[in-house]
XYZ file of N, CA and C in Angstrom:
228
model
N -2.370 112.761 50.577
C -3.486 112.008 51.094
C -2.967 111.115 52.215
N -3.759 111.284 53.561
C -3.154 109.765 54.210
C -3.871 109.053 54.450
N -2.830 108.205 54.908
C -3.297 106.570 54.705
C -4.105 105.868 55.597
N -5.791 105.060 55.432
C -6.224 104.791 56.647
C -5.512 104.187 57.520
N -6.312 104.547 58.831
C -5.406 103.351 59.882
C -5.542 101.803 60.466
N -4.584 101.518 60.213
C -4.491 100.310 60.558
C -4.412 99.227 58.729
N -4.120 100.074 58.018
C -3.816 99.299 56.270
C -2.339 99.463 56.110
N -1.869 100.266 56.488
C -0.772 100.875 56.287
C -0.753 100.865 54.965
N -1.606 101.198 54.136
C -1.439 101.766 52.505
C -2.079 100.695 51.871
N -2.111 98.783 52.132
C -2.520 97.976 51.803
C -3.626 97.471 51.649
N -4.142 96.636 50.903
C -5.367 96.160 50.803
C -6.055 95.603 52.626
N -6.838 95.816 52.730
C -7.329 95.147 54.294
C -7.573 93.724 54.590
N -6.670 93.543 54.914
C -7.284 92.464 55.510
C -6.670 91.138 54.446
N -6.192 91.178 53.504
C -6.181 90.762 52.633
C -7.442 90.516 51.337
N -8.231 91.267 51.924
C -9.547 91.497 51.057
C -9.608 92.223 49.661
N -8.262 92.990 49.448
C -8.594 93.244 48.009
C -9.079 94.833 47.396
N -9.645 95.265 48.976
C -10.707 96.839 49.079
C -9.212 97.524 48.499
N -9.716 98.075 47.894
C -8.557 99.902 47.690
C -8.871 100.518 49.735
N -7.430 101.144 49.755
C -6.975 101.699 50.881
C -8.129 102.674 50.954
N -8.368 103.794 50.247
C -9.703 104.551 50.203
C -10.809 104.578 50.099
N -11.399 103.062 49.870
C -13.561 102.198 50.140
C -12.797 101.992 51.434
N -12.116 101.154 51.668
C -11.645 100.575 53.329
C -12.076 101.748 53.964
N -11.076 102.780 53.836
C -11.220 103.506 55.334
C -13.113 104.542 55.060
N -13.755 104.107 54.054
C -14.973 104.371 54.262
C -15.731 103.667 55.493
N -15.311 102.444 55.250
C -16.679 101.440 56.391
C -16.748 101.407 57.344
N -17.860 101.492 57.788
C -18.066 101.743 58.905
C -19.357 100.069 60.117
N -19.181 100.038 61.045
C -19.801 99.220 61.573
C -21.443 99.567 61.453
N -22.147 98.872 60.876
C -23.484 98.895 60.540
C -24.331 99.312 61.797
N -23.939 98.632 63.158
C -24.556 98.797 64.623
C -24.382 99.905 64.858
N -22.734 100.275 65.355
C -22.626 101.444 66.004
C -21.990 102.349 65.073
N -21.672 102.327 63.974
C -21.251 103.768 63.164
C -19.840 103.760 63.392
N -19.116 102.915 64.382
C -17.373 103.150 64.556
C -16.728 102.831 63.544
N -15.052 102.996 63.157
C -13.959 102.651 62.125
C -14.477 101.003 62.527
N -13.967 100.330 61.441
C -13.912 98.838 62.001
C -12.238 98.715 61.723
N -11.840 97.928 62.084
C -10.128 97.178 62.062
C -9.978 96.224 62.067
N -9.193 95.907 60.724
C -8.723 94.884 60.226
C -8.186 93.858 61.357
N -8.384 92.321 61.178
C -7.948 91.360 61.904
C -8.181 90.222 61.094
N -7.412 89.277 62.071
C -7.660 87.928 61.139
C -8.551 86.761 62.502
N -9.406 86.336 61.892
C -10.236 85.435 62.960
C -9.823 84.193 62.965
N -10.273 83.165 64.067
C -9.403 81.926 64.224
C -9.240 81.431 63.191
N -9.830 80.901 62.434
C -10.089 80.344 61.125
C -8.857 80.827 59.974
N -8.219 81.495 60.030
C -7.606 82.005 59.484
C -7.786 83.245 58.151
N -9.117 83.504 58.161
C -9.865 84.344 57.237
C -9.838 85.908 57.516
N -9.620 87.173 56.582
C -10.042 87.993 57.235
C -11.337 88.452 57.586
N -11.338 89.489 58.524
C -12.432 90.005 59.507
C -12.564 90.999 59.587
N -13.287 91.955 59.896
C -13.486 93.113 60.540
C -13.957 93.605 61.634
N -13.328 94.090 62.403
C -13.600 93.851 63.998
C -14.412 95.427 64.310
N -15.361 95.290 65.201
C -15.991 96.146 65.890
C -15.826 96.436 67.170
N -14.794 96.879 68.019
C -15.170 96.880 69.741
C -15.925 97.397 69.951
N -16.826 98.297 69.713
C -17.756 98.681 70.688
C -18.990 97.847 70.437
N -19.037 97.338 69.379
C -20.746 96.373 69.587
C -19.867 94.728 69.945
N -18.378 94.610 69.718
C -18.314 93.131 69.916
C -18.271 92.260 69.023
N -18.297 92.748 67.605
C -18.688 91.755 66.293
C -17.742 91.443 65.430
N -17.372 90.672 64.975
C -16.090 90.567 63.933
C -17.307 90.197 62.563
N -17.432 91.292 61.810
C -17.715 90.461 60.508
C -16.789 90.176 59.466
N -17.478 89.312 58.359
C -16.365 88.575 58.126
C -16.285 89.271 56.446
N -15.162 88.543 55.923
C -14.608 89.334 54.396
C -14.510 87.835 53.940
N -15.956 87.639 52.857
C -16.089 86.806 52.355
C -15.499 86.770 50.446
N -14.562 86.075 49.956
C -14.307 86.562 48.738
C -14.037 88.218 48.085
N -13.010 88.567 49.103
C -12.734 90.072 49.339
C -13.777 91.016 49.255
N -15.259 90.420 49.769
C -16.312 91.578 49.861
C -16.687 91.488 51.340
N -16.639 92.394 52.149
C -16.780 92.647 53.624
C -18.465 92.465 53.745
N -18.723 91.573 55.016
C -20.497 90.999 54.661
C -21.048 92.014 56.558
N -21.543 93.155 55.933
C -21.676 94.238 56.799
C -23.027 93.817 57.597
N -23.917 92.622 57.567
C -24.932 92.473 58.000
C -24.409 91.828 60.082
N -24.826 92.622 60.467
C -24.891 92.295 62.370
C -25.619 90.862 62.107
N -26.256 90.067 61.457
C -26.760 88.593 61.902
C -25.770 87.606 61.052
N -25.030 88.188 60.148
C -23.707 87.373 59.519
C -22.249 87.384 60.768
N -22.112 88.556 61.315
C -21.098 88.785 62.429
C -20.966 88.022 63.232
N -19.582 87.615 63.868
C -19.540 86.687 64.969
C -18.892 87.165 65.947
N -19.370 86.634 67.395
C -19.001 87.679 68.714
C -17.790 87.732 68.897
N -17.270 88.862 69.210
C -15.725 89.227 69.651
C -15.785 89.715 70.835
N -14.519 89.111 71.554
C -14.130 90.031 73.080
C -13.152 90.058 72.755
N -12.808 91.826 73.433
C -11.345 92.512 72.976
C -10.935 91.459 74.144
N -9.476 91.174 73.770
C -8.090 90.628 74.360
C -7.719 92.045 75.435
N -7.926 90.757 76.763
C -7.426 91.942 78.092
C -5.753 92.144 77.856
């Protein structure tokens, strides 16, 4: 079996997901992988580039709603 990308085998994010629900989710907007990150705050996130959204991983449950998400610009 391999391993999603960007877990390298690990829980995401520090969220807790098994390596195999993780690499299920998908961005609610546009349907893309999302990838693990950590947002200023120091919390994990789940990042979207193509809509721009980091949602967030509240009590290791990922909160998939676009009006909970907060705006991201990819780093030039």
């Amino acid at each position: 079996m391999t391993q999603p990308r960007g877990t390298g085998g690990r829980s995401a994010a520090g969220s807790g997901l098994a390596p195999v629900l993780r690499a299920l989710l998908r961005c609610p907007v546009t349907g893309e992988e999302l990838f693990d990150a950590v947002g200023p705050d120091g919390a994990p996130v789940l990042l979207s580039p193509g809509a721009g959204l980091a949602y967030p991983v509240r009590d290791g449950v990922p909160v998939l709603l676009a009006h909970e998400a907060a705006p991201h610009r990819a780093q030039d």
